[in-house]
Structures are given as C-alpha cells and as structure tokens.
Tab-separated table of C-alpha atoms in Angstrom:
chain	number	residue	atom	x	y	z
A	1	MET	CA	165.484	53.878	19.280
A	2	LYS	CA	164.575	53.562	15.710
A	3	ASP	CA	162.483	50.566	17.562
A	4	ASN	CA	160.708	52.757	19.467
A	5	CYS	CA	160.516	55.303	16.660
A	6	GLU	CA	158.573	53.029	14.797
A	7	HIS	CA	156.710	51.490	18.167
A	8	THR	CA	155.226	55.035	18.089
A	9	LEU	CA	154.362	55.151	14.648
A	10	LEU	CA	152.531	51.888	14.777
A	11	LEU	CA	150.538	53.557	17.998
A	12	PHE	CA	149.936	56.466	15.978
A	13	GLU	CA	148.221	54.316	13.170
A	14	ASP	CA	145.858	51.974	15.451
A	15	LEU	CA	144.817	55.336	16.446
A	16	ILE	CA	144.246	56.275	12.744
A	17	ASN	CA	142.117	53.938	12.582
A	18	ARG	CA	140.372	53.914	15.505
A	19	HIS	CA	139.614	57.775	14.961
A	20	THR	CA	139.279	58.971	11.689
A	21	ASP	CA	135.295	58.103	11.147
A	22	LEU	CA	134.969	60.538	14.333
A	23	VAL	CA	136.516	63.667	12.781
A	24	PHE	CA	135.688	63.001	9.531
A	25	HIS	CA	131.950	62.838	10.714
A	26	VAL	CA	133.070	66.519	12.975
A	27	ALA	CA	134.713	67.663	9.753
A	28	ARG	CA	132.086	67.080	7.210
A	29	SER	CA	128.989	68.525	10.360
A	30	TRP	CA	131.395	71.786	9.992
A	31	THR	CA	131.942	72.472	6.251
A	32	GLY	CA	129.034	70.466	4.528
A	33	ASP	CA	131.414	69.304	2.210
A	34	VAL	CA	133.112	65.343	1.765
A	35	GLY	CA	136.052	66.994	-0.161
A	36	GLN	CA	136.812	69.239	2.473
A	37	ALA	CA	136.192	67.349	5.410
A	38	GLU	CA	138.750	64.629	3.651
A	39	GLU	CA	141.405	67.365	3.342
A	40	LEU	CA	140.429	68.762	7.265
A	41	THR	CA	140.804	65.589	8.402
A	42	GLN	CA	144.208	64.442	7.014
A	43	LEU	CA	145.310	67.671	7.970
A	44	THR	CA	144.391	66.507	11.562
A	45	PHE	CA	146.657	63.752	11.960
A	46	ILE	CA	149.434	65.560	9.914
A	47	LYS	CA	149.339	67.994	12.008
A	48	ALA	CA	148.510	65.512	15.852
A	49	TRP	CA	151.241	63.282	14.269
A	50	LYS	CA	153.911	66.248	14.949
A	51	ALA	CA	152.746	67.202	17.866
A	52	PHE	CA	152.107	63.641	19.530
A	53	HIS	CA	155.149	64.400	21.476
A	54	GLN	CA	153.671	66.098	23.648
A	55	PHE	CA	150.200	64.040	24.191
A	56	GLN	CA	149.431	62.982	27.664
A	57	THR	CA	148.932	59.033	27.340
A	58	ASN	CA	146.500	59.339	31.102
A	59	THR	CA	144.421	61.788	28.865
A	60	ASN	CA	141.315	61.402	26.705
A	61	PHE	CA	142.660	61.058	22.763
A	62	LYS	CA	139.427	61.694	21.178
A	63	ALA	CA	139.211	65.027	22.887
A	64	TRP	CA	142.816	66.370	21.999
A	65	VAL	CA	142.059	65.028	18.151
A	66	LEU	CA	139.357	66.900	18.457
A	67	LYS	CA	140.176	70.148	19.577
A	68	ILE	CA	143.225	70.087	16.595
A	69	LEU	CA	141.036	69.417	14.085
A	70	ARG	CA	139.120	72.690	15.385
A	71	ASN	CA	141.818	74.939	15.117
A	72	THR	CA	142.631	73.944	11.748
A	73	PHE	CA	139.463	74.188	10.877
A	74	ILE	CA	139.298	78.068	12.564
A	75	ASP	CA	143.063	78.627	10.472
A	76	ARG	CA	141.483	77.692	7.188
A	77	LYS	CA	138.736	79.850	7.601
A	78	ARG	CA	140.719	82.476	8.914
A	79	ALA	CA	143.121	82.343	5.961
A	80	GLN	CA	139.992	82.104	3.484
A	81	LYS	CA	139.390	85.966	4.023
A	82	LYS	CA	136.968	86.031	1.409
A	83	ASP	CA	134.304	83.831	3.085
A	84	ARG	CA	134.571	85.594	5.922
A	85	GLU	CA	130.560	86.442	5.192
A	86	ILE	CA	130.144	82.202	4.899
A	87	PHE	CA	132.091	81.640	8.449
A	88	SER	CA	130.133	82.629	10.930
A	89	LEU	CA	131.690	80.735	13.362
A	90	GLU	CA	127.982	79.679	15.102
A	91	ASN	CA	129.402	76.681	16.080
A	92	LEU	CA	132.921	77.995	17.758
A	93	SER	CA	132.437	80.936	19.522
A	94	ARG	CA	132.490	81.812	22.493
A	95	GLU	CA	128.863	83.666	22.728
A	96	GLN	CA	126.251	82.108	24.759
A	97	GLU	CA	122.784	80.881	22.356
A	98	PRO	CA	119.718	81.153	24.126
A	99	GLU	CA	119.045	78.301	26.778
A	100	ALA	CA	115.197	77.329	25.884
A	101	GLU	CA	113.882	75.531	28.462
A	102	VAL	CA	114.125	71.064	27.752
A	103	PRO	CA	111.217	69.572	28.961
A	104	PRO	CA	112.593	66.731	31.630
A	105	PRO	CA	112.062	63.351	30.801
A	106	GLN	CA	109.480	61.617	30.098
A	107	SER	CA	107.240	58.877	31.440
A	108	ILE	CA	106.537	56.148	28.544
A	109	ASP	CA	104.246	53.451	28.744
A	110	PHE	CA	105.708	51.231	27.347
A	111	GLU	CA	104.498	47.385	27.441
A	112	ASN	CA	108.502	46.104	27.343
A	113	ARG	CA	111.158	48.644	27.402
A	114	GLU	CA	113.941	46.358	26.886
A	115	ILE	CA	112.315	45.059	24.189
A	116	PHE	CA	110.782	48.122	22.426
A	117	TYR	CA	114.983	49.157	22.219
A	118	ASP	CA	116.018	45.822	21.274
A	119	LEU	CA	113.372	45.672	18.348
A	120	PHE	CA	113.876	48.991	17.005
A	121	GLY	CA	117.056	50.449	18.329
A	122	ASP	CA	118.018	50.781	14.659
A	123	GLU	CA	114.986	53.687	14.123
A	124	ILE	CA	117.655	55.633	16.348
A	125	ALA	CA	119.844	55.873	13.954
A	126	ARG	CA	117.962	56.749	11.663
A	127	LEU	CA	115.843	59.237	13.628
A	128	LEU	CA	118.225	61.455	15.182
A	129	LYS	CA	119.185	62.463	11.688
A	130	LYS	CA	116.303	63.973	12.216
A	131	ILE	CA	116.815	66.675	14.265
A	132	PRO	CA	119.256	69.482	14.236
A	133	GLU	CA	123.032	68.900	13.447
A	134	ASP	CA	124.341	71.073	16.083
A	135	PHE	CA	121.920	69.299	18.376
A	136	GLN	CA	122.808	65.922	16.872
A	137	LEU	CA	126.666	66.422	16.635
A	138	ALA	CA	126.406	67.296	21.108
A	139	VAL	CA	124.664	63.961	21.545
A	140	LEU	CA	126.961	62.131	19.187
A	141	LEU	CA	129.959	63.554	21.161
A	142	CYS	CA	128.652	62.913	24.351
A	143	ASP	CA	126.850	59.525	24.661
A	144	VAL	CA	128.583	57.718	21.292
A	145	GLU	CA	131.914	59.404	22.377
A	146	GLY	CA	131.975	59.294	26.072
A	147	LEU	CA	133.629	63.143	25.782
A	148	THR	CA	132.107	65.353	28.853
A	149	TYR	CA	130.466	68.313	28.826
A	150	PRO	CA	133.724	70.201	29.348
A	151	GLU	CA	135.698	68.537	26.772
A	152	ILE	CA	132.999	68.825	24.079
A	153	ALA	CA	132.764	73.142	24.979
A	154	ASP	CA	136.357	72.815	24.342
A	155	VAL	CA	135.927	71.220	21.055
A	156	LEU	CA	132.922	73.143	19.562
A	157	HIS	CA	134.094	76.000	21.566
A	158	LEU	CA	130.774	76.575	23.169
A	159	PRO	CA	129.942	77.446	26.946
A	160	VAL	CA	129.550	74.474	29.030
A	161	GLY	CA	125.909	75.432	29.722
A	162	THR	CA	125.286	75.768	26.100
A	163	VAL	CA	126.743	72.205	25.959
A	164	ARG	CA	124.290	70.461	27.940
A	165	SER	CA	121.745	72.201	27.061
A	166	ARG	CA	122.396	71.145	23.523
A	167	ILE	CA	122.857	67.446	24.637
A	168	HIS	CA	119.055	67.487	26.922
A	169	ARG	CA	117.509	68.997	23.830
A	170	GLY	CA	118.638	67.062	21.629
A	171	ARG	CA	117.640	63.778	23.207
A	172	ALA	CA	114.488	65.367	24.461
A	173	MET	CA	113.800	65.723	20.339
A	174	LEU	CA	115.243	62.750	19.939
A	175	SER	CA	113.088	60.757	22.239
A	176	GLU	CA	109.888	62.912	20.960
A	177	LEU	CA	110.572	61.333	17.504
A	178	LEU	CA	110.859	57.436	18.988
A	179	GLN	CA	107.358	58.118	21.554
A	180	ASP	CA	105.782	58.895	17.569
A	181	HIS	CA	107.316	56.174	15.864
A	182	ALA	CA	106.539	54.285	18.657
A	183	LYS	CA	103.082	55.714	18.616
A	184	ASN	CA	102.512	55.378	14.891
A	185	ILE	CA	103.013	51.161	14.458
A	186	GLY	CA	101.103	50.850	18.139
A	187	TYR	CA	103.667	50.030	19.928
A	188	ILE	CA	102.768	52.343	23.317
A	189	ARG	CA	99.696	53.997	24.499
A	190	GLU	CA	98.944	58.167	24.384
A	191	LYS	CA	99.607	58.389	28.123
A	192	LYS	CA	95.863	59.297	30.394
A	193	THR	CA	96.417	62.372	32.001
B	1	MET	CA	116.223	66.813	46.659
B	2	ASN	CA	111.971	66.402	45.463
B	3	CYS	CA	110.849	65.040	42.975
B	4	PRO	CA	110.813	68.501	40.257
B	5	GLU	CA	114.345	69.079	41.170
B	6	VAL	CA	115.266	65.681	40.703
B	7	ILE	CA	113.576	64.954	37.601
B	8	SER	CA	115.503	68.183	36.199
B	9	LEU	CA	119.152	66.579	37.040
B	10	ILE	CA	117.799	63.286	35.632
B	11	ARG	CA	120.384	64.066	32.625
B	12	ASP	CA	122.969	64.969	34.007
B	13	TYR	CA	123.082	62.212	36.494
B	14	VAL	CA	122.846	60.169	33.771
B	15	ASP	CA	125.758	61.098	32.609
B	16	HIS	CA	127.968	61.959	35.508
B	17	GLU	CA	128.244	65.391	35.136
B	18	LEU	CA	127.260	65.968	38.834
B	19	ALA	CA	129.090	67.201	41.562
B	20	PRO	CA	129.594	64.606	44.521
B	21	GLN	CA	127.311	66.172	46.933
B	22	GLU	CA	124.208	66.150	44.013
B	23	MET	CA	125.077	63.034	42.965
B	24	SER	CA	124.583	61.027	46.108
B	25	GLN	CA	121.866	63.549	47.320
B	26	MET	CA	119.841	62.178	43.779
B	27	LYS	CA	120.798	58.515	44.703
B	28	ALA	CA	119.345	59.379	48.248
B	29	HIS	CA	115.570	60.430	46.651
B	30	LEU	CA	116.311	57.730	43.566
B	31	ASP	CA	116.351	54.898	46.172
B	32	LYS	CA	112.897	55.724	47.814
B	33	CYS	CA	111.017	56.927	45.293
B	34	SER	CA	109.713	54.837	41.944
B	35	SER	CA	108.266	57.200	39.944
B	36	CYS	CA	111.650	59.059	39.676
B	37	THR	CA	113.316	56.121	38.904
B	38	GLU	CA	110.803	54.813	36.387
B	39	ARG	CA	112.184	58.640	34.528
B	40	LEU	CA	116.029	57.809	35.298
B	41	GLU	CA	115.230	54.059	33.900
B	42	GLU	CA	114.046	55.415	30.190
B	43	GLU	CA	116.120	58.317	29.705
B	44	ARG	CA	119.623	55.401	30.980
B	45	TYR	CA	117.882	53.446	28.036
B	46	LEU	CA	117.644	55.848	25.449
B	47	LYS	CA	121.473	56.910	26.856
B	48	LEU	CA	122.475	53.426	26.032
B	49	SER	CA	120.348	52.656	22.610
B	50	ILE	CA	122.191	55.857	21.587
B	51	ARG	CA	125.734	54.729	22.036
B	52	LYS	CA	124.852	50.510	20.724
B	53	TRP	CA	123.051	51.780	17.239
B	54	VAL	CA	124.414	55.536	16.666
B	55	LYS	CA	127.758	55.870	15.236
B	56	SER	CA	130.208	58.566	13.167
B	57	ASP	CA	129.473	58.437	9.891
B	58	PRO	CA	131.843	56.586	8.332
B	59	ALA	CA	134.892	58.115	5.925
B	60	PRO	CA	135.432	57.944	2.461
B	61	ALA	CA	137.235	54.912	2.044
B	62	GLY	CA	140.901	54.567	1.708
B	63	LEU	CA	141.175	57.410	3.493
B	64	THR	CA	142.810	56.057	6.699
B	65	ASN	CA	145.425	54.701	4.346
B	66	VAL	CA	145.843	57.726	2.823
B	67	ILE	CA	146.852	59.479	6.760
B	68	ALA	CA	149.028	56.183	7.243
B	69	ARG	CA	150.884	56.940	4.296
B	70	GLN	CA	150.992	60.563	4.274
B	71	ILE	CA	152.686	60.550	8.277
B	72	ARG	CA	155.001	57.632	7.107
B	73	THR	CA	156.128	60.392	4.448
B	74	GLN	CA	156.911	62.795	7.037
B	75	LYS	CA	158.609	60.418	8.999
B	76	LYS	CA	160.963	59.756	6.017
B	77	ILE	CA	161.603	63.672	5.884
B	78	GLN	CA	162.530	63.489	8.871
B	79	THR	CA	165.120	61.030	8.922
B	80	SER	CA	166.394	61.818	5.216
B	81	TRP	CA	167.208	64.952	7.454
B	82	LEU	CA	168.984	63.750	10.279
B	83	LYS	CA	170.708	61.358	8.249
B	84	ARG	CA	171.826	64.409	6.287
B	85	ARG	CA	172.485	66.671	8.875
B	86	THR	CA	174.778	63.632	10.636
B	87	LEU	CA	176.345	63.049	7.755
B	88	ILE	CA	177.263	66.842	7.163
B	89	PHE	CA	178.795	66.390	10.487
B	90	VAL	CA	181.039	63.480	9.588
B	91	SER	CA	181.736	65.025	6.824
B	92	LEU	CA	183.202	67.978	8.427
B	93	ALA	CA	185.050	66.381	10.849
B	94	GLY	CA	186.403	64.728	8.288
B	95	ALA	CA	187.552	68.558	6.418
B	96	PHE	CA	190.267	68.968	9.754
B	97	LEU	CA	191.678	65.601	8.676
B	98	LEU	CA	191.743	65.930	5.005
B	99	GLY	CA	191.923	69.388	3.818
B	100	GLY	CA	188.570	71.489	3.065
B	101	LEU	CA	188.050	71.428	-0.526
B	102	SER	CA	188.220	66.970	-0.541
B	103	VAL	CA	185.719	67.232	2.411
B	104	TRP	CA	183.449	69.919	-0.457
B	105	GLY	CA	184.085	67.358	-3.578
B	106	TRP	CA	182.151	64.845	-1.372
B	107	LEU	CA	179.804	66.619	0.174
B	108	SER	CA	178.381	67.680	-4.106
B	109	PHE	CA	179.029	63.863	-4.631
B	110	SER	CA	176.638	62.907	-2.280
B	111	LYS	CA	174.110	65.123	-2.752
B	112	ASP	CA	174.387	64.326	-6.370
B	113	GLN	CA	173.305	60.564	-5.420
B	114	ALA	CA	170.726	61.265	-3.175
B	115	VAL	CA	168.579	62.470	-5.472
B	116	SER	CA	169.450	60.266	-8.933
B	117	THR	CA	166.149	58.299	-9.932
B	118	PRO	CA	163.360	59.013	-11.423
B	119	SER	CA	161.752	57.322	-8.325
B	120	GLU	CA	163.442	59.347	-6.006
B	121	TRP	CA	163.050	62.674	-7.604
B	122	THR	CA	159.106	61.599	-7.593
B	123	ARG	CA	159.230	61.471	-4.239
B	124	GLU	CA	160.979	64.194	-3.168
B	125	LEU	CA	158.106	66.417	-5.128
B	126	VAL	CA	155.568	64.067	-2.868
B	127	ASN	CA	157.339	65.356	0.111
B	128	ASP	CA	157.635	68.722	-0.930
B	129	HIS	CA	153.429	68.896	-1.456
B	130	VAL	CA	152.989	67.312	1.751
B	131	ARG	CA	155.479	69.579	3.689
B	132	TYR	CA	153.337	72.842	2.295
B	133	LEU	CA	150.112	70.583	2.919
B	134	SER	CA	150.050	71.403	6.466
B	135	VAL	CA	150.862	75.051	6.268
B	136	VAL	CA	147.965	76.780	5.778
B	137	ASN	CA	149.896	80.167	3.472
B	138	PRO	CA	152.516	78.144	2.175
B	139	ALA	CA	152.679	80.983	-0.493
B	140	GLN	CA	155.660	83.832	0.011
B	141	HIS	CA	153.777	85.565	-2.984
B	142	LEU	CA	149.847	85.851	-3.844
B	143	ALA	CA	148.623	85.710	-7.071
B	144	SER	CA	146.055	84.551	-8.720
B	145	SER	CA	147.526	83.728	-12.306
B	146	ALA	CA	150.175	82.257	-13.659
B	147	LYS	CA	151.330	85.441	-15.889
B	148	GLU	CA	151.065	87.075	-12.150
B	149	VAL	CA	153.963	84.405	-11.485
B	150	GLU	CA	155.862	85.042	-14.472
B	151	LYS	CA	156.141	88.811	-13.913
B	152	ILE	CA	157.419	87.958	-9.915
B	153	SER	CA	159.348	85.649	-11.265
B	154	LEU	CA	161.163	88.069	-13.038
B	155	SER	CA	163.109	89.595	-10.074
B	156	LYS	CA	163.631	85.457	-8.460
B	157	VAL	CA	164.997	83.718	-10.874
B	158	ASP	CA	167.820	83.650	-13.510
B	159	PHE	CA	165.447	82.271	-15.874
B	160	SER	CA	162.740	83.867	-17.975
B	161	LEU	CA	159.466	81.850	-16.238
B	162	ARG	CA	156.607	80.198	-18.217
B	163	LEU	CA	153.694	78.364	-17.246
B	164	PRO	CA	150.855	76.984	-17.923
B	165	GLU	CA	147.658	78.680	-17.746
B	166	PHE	CA	144.989	75.722	-17.014
B	167	THR	CA	142.060	76.030	-18.632
B	168	SER	CA	139.276	74.857	-15.712
B	169	GLU	CA	137.905	77.301	-13.384
B	170	GLU	CA	138.297	74.958	-10.920
B	171	MET	CA	141.941	75.368	-10.425
B	172	LYS	CA	142.620	78.983	-7.895
B	173	LEU	CA	146.020	79.350	-7.961
B	174	SER	CA	146.734	80.794	-4.597
B	175	GLY	CA	150.315	81.610	-5.079
B	176	VAL	CA	153.564	80.833	-5.095
B	177	ARG	CA	156.953	80.176	-3.137
B	178	PHE	CA	160.380	80.272	-4.751
B	179	CYS	CA	162.690	77.593	-3.490
B	180	ARG	CA	165.399	74.614	-4.754
B	181	LEU	CA	164.763	71.435	-5.201
B	182	LEU	CA	167.435	68.300	-6.569
B	183	ASP	CA	169.379	71.793	-6.503
B	184	ARG	CA	167.889	73.301	-8.778
B	185	ARG	CA	166.287	76.515	-8.576
B	186	ILE	CA	162.111	75.654	-8.873
B	187	ALA	CA	158.738	78.058	-8.858
B	188	LEU	CA	156.302	76.023	-6.654
B	189	LEU	CA	152.577	77.460	-7.332
B	190	PHE	CA	149.875	76.229	-5.329
B	191	TYR	CA	146.576	75.757	-6.111
B	192	GLU	CA	142.760	74.781	-4.858
B	193	ARG	CA	140.428	72.761	-6.650
B	194	ASN	CA	137.017	71.830	-4.691
B	195	GLY	CA	138.302	72.364	-1.420
B	196	LYS	CA	142.034	70.011	-2.258
B	197	ARG	CA	145.687	71.557	-2.683
B	198	LEU	CA	147.406	70.536	-5.895
B	199	SER	CA	151.526	71.939	-6.369
B	200	LEU	CA	152.676	72.895	-9.411
B	201	PHE	CA	156.788	72.546	-9.826
B	202	ALA	CA	158.122	74.002	-12.742
B	203	MET	CA	161.812	74.490	-13.296
B	204	LYS	CA	163.736	74.346	-16.374
B	205	ASP	CA	164.065	71.118	-18.206
B	206	GLU	CA	167.312	69.810	-17.546
B	207	GLY	CA	168.617	66.160	-18.014
B	208	ILE	CA	165.818	64.282	-15.539
B	209	ASP	CA	164.393	61.297	-17.823
B	210	PHE	CA	161.213	59.875	-17.173
B	211	SER	CA	162.832	55.991	-16.980
B	212	GLY	CA	160.405	54.291	-14.256
B	213	MET	CA	157.039	56.841	-14.850
B	214	ASN	CA	154.102	55.719	-17.246
B	215	LEU	CA	154.426	57.671	-20.364
B	216	VAL	CA	150.613	59.539	-21.372
B	217	ASP	CA	149.826	58.956	-24.979
B	218	ARG	CA	147.273	61.780	-27.024
B	219	LEU	CA	149.199	65.013	-25.821
B	220	PRO	CA	151.281	67.158	-27.599
B	221	CYS	CA	154.131	67.548	-25.541
B	222	SER	CA	156.357	64.549	-23.720
B	223	CYS	CA	154.332	63.529	-20.164
B	224	ALA	CA	154.478	60.896	-17.367
B	225	THR	CA	153.135	60.048	-14.163
B	226	LYS	CA	154.069	58.024	-11.304
B	227	ALA	CA	152.432	57.148	-8.329
B	228	CYS	CA	153.965	57.661	-4.840
B	229	SER	CA	152.601	57.711	-1.594
B	230	GLY	CA	149.211	57.604	-1.885
B	231	TYR	CA	149.881	61.155	-4.420
B	232	ARG	CA	150.064	61.259	-8.420
B	233	VAL	CA	152.877	63.076	-10.413
B	234	VAL	CA	151.784	64.103	-13.735
B	235	ALA	CA	155.196	65.454	-15.159
B	236	TRP	CA	155.335	67.018	-18.544
B	237	ARG	CA	158.117	69.095	-21.230
B	238	LYS	CA	156.742	71.680	-22.357
B	239	ASN	CA	158.807	75.256	-23.547
B	240	GLY	CA	161.919	74.222	-22.176
B	241	PHE	CA	160.120	73.774	-18.889
B	242	LEU	CA	159.839	70.534	-16.522
B	243	TYR	CA	156.137	70.962	-15.024
B	244	SER	CA	154.914	68.281	-12.143
B	245	LEU	CA	151.897	68.529	-10.868
B	246	VAL	CA	151.190	66.656	-7.453
B	247	PHE	CA	147.542	66.150	-6.050
B	248	SER	CA	145.776	63.802	-4.125
B	249	GLU	CA	145.673	60.302	-5.742
B	250	GLN	CA	141.814	60.808	-4.676
B	251	GLN	CA	141.649	63.290	-7.726
B	252	ASN	CA	142.312	61.445	-10.647
B	253	ASP	CA	140.404	63.477	-13.230
B	254	LEU	CA	143.041	65.731	-12.958
B	255	LEU	CA	145.041	63.620	-15.710
B	256	ASP	CA	142.103	64.991	-18.085
B	257	LEU	CA	142.894	68.265	-16.902
B	258	VAL	CA	146.687	68.623	-18.076
B	259	ARG	CA	145.213	66.739	-21.428
B	260	ASN	CA	142.570	69.624	-21.716
B	261	THR	CA	145.336	72.584	-21.315
B	262	TYR	CA	147.126	71.583	-24.362
B	263	GLN	CA	144.674	70.719	-26.823
B	264	TYR	CA	144.972	73.476	-29.438
C-alpha cells in the first residue's frame, strides 16, 4: 500500500517535471506577471495532486492539468472582486470573437524548403513572439503540445471555431513573417503573378 | 472536392481535424493534384518546424522542486492525519479494557509528544500555510488592518491579541481565521504580497523555544528563522506574543520586512 502510494507520487513528480514549463507559460500568458504565474502554477499542481485519483490514464494529462489551471485562474480572479474591471475574461469566455478571413496557405518559391527550415528554423521561435499572444498560445498548444482543437477550446474556454481561426491565423501570420525574413536575406524570390 | 475547397481545408487536414470522409476526399484530390500537394507540403513543414523549434517559456529555476516539496508536505499531512485517526481508534478500543481515564491520559500524552521539537513546530506552521494556500478564501473574517483583527479577536480568543502593523505597503492583509495549533488557540492572518500569499501565526508566547533555528540579530526582539520544505518561517517574540510569518523561500527579502517593522 505504502509502495503503491510512493509509486504514484514518483509518477506525479515526473509529470510535474515534464509539464511545469507549459503550465507556467500559459499562466504567465494569462496573468502577464511572473510572480502570479509561479503561484498559479504551484496551486494548479497541488490541486492536480489532490484530484489525481480522478485522472483517467488514457486521457491527455496536458489538457487535464491546463483545465485545472484555467479553473484556478478563474477562481482567483473572482475572489479578487476589486480587480473585476481588469479581469475581462477575454481569453476565457465562450463568446464568439469575429472570425477574420484567414488567408489560404501560400505557395512559396523556395530554393530548397528543407534547407531553409533547417537553416532558419530557430528564427521561428523569435518570429512567433511577434504575433499577438492569443494566437501564439493557440499555435503553441496545437503544434508544440499536440492538443486537439476541442481540447484547446476547453482549456481556453472558447468555441472550437474561434480556436481554429486563431491557429490558422497565427500560422498564416508566422508564415508571412518568415517569408519577409527569407526575402530580406535574399533566400526566396517574389513570386510573379 | 475542387482545388479552392481543398486549399481552404489544408490546415485542418494537417492538424487531423477533419471528419474521416473529408480526410479521404482530401487525400483523393491531393494524390492527383501537384499544386495542392505543394501547398500541403508548405503547411506541413511550417507545422513541423514550429514543433521542432518552439518551446514553452521556461519556468523559473527551482519551481519544479518547490512544487514537488509542497506535494510531499501535503502527503505527510494526509499520512499524519491517517496515523492520528488510527491512533485514536486503537486508544478507544483500549478504553473498553483499561477504563476511560487512562485512555484520555495516554491520548493527551501522545498529542504532546507529537509536536515537541522546533522542527516539528515549524513543520506544523508550514503544513498549515500550504493547506490554506490551496483555498481561495481561507479567511473566516475579512479584515484589512491589524487593528481590525484585534477588534474581531475580542470575541474569538480569551486573551487580548496584539499584532504587528507591517510598514510595507506591499503587504496587504486579506483576513483572519481563529484556529488551534499545537493545542493552542491562535490567530492566523493571511497577507498577499506581489500576488503571493503569506501566513502570520499569532499566539501567546508560552514555552516554545527557538533552539534548532537560526537566530536573527539586529532586532529589538528575539527573532529566529528556519527553512522547511521550500518555505521559510520567521518567528519573533514581542509583547508576550509569539509571531511566525511563513512564506515561500523565494521571497528572501521578507526578513528585512520584519526587521523594518521593528526599527523604531
């Protein structure tokens, strides 16, 4: 019994090791403050530990722990009634935001696409920081963390359509920045129409 | 499906977010259309490169360890609670054989033994701090100043409570709860400072010594500090009271805050 409990704790500590950065990143994105993000991250994992017996092993831990983060964040904001004006719930409401037209994927005249991404891939992380934070977060959760659209919608408390739009627009913006960069260094040519 | 339809769904296709029927229709078109396949490759490369090069912002160093220690502390609380329950159950069973009085005596003896050393005492403080950290509104009574708490305490504790008034404006008092610790009646005050919670335990100064703790000098009162499970306890005696402030070890400037409060 004791060994079993210790084993669960070790398993959970491994999950903490692997997910602290993600939870902290999302918390910082919502609070805009490192100190508050740290505290939210701590509270999230303490709550996750208390509810760990409810976690179903065949489901996505990332999505589960991020939902706990979201609920903890909402609870804290509700408790701080004086900050109600500041807490717009912009990121956490089910309200539909206007879905702007997303440009379709462009065909780029690369000399060699594979080499370009190998050479300039590290620029992607820098350029991604230039797009609005809501879009960064949606792209990060989808492309880096591998969450599905419905899982992201659940975490961000947004309609699936809005999540889809943010991911697509985020990638389109990133692609455009990447192409500008490639053009500036003369790696790709302007495509003739 | 024609080319414009396929192009409009390429990002969903790359993300595997289409229904199986749409996926096979897309695949059928892509198999015979090099132009759309080119666009698909572009989107795939972009997605794969994001996955390869982008990472979550790293959490502050040591945060993972602090969380792990907090959870170990929580586990100890649960274990110790279970042990106490078991102890009480066994004691009660014995009461039927040995008589009520002897059992009560033994229980009170074991309770006194449970928290006798300074390290156990600081651990109890940290345990209580962590326990309420996960509660959004832990205060029984809302209060924004020490004077307010002193007034509330008149009907709650059987002694005249006196509290320190912290000079720093960053320390915001949110409320108080009256509870027991080490079998003593205490006032537990909750403060927020830069978005982080601090707990101040105030109790009558009765026989808890600072041995095993690091004594702090340059204060007009007896003060000691000790680290425990990622937290720091700063305890000091003043006006017949023992105050203990518990906070995250990362807020290492808080000793100065206590020091400044008493620089008359």
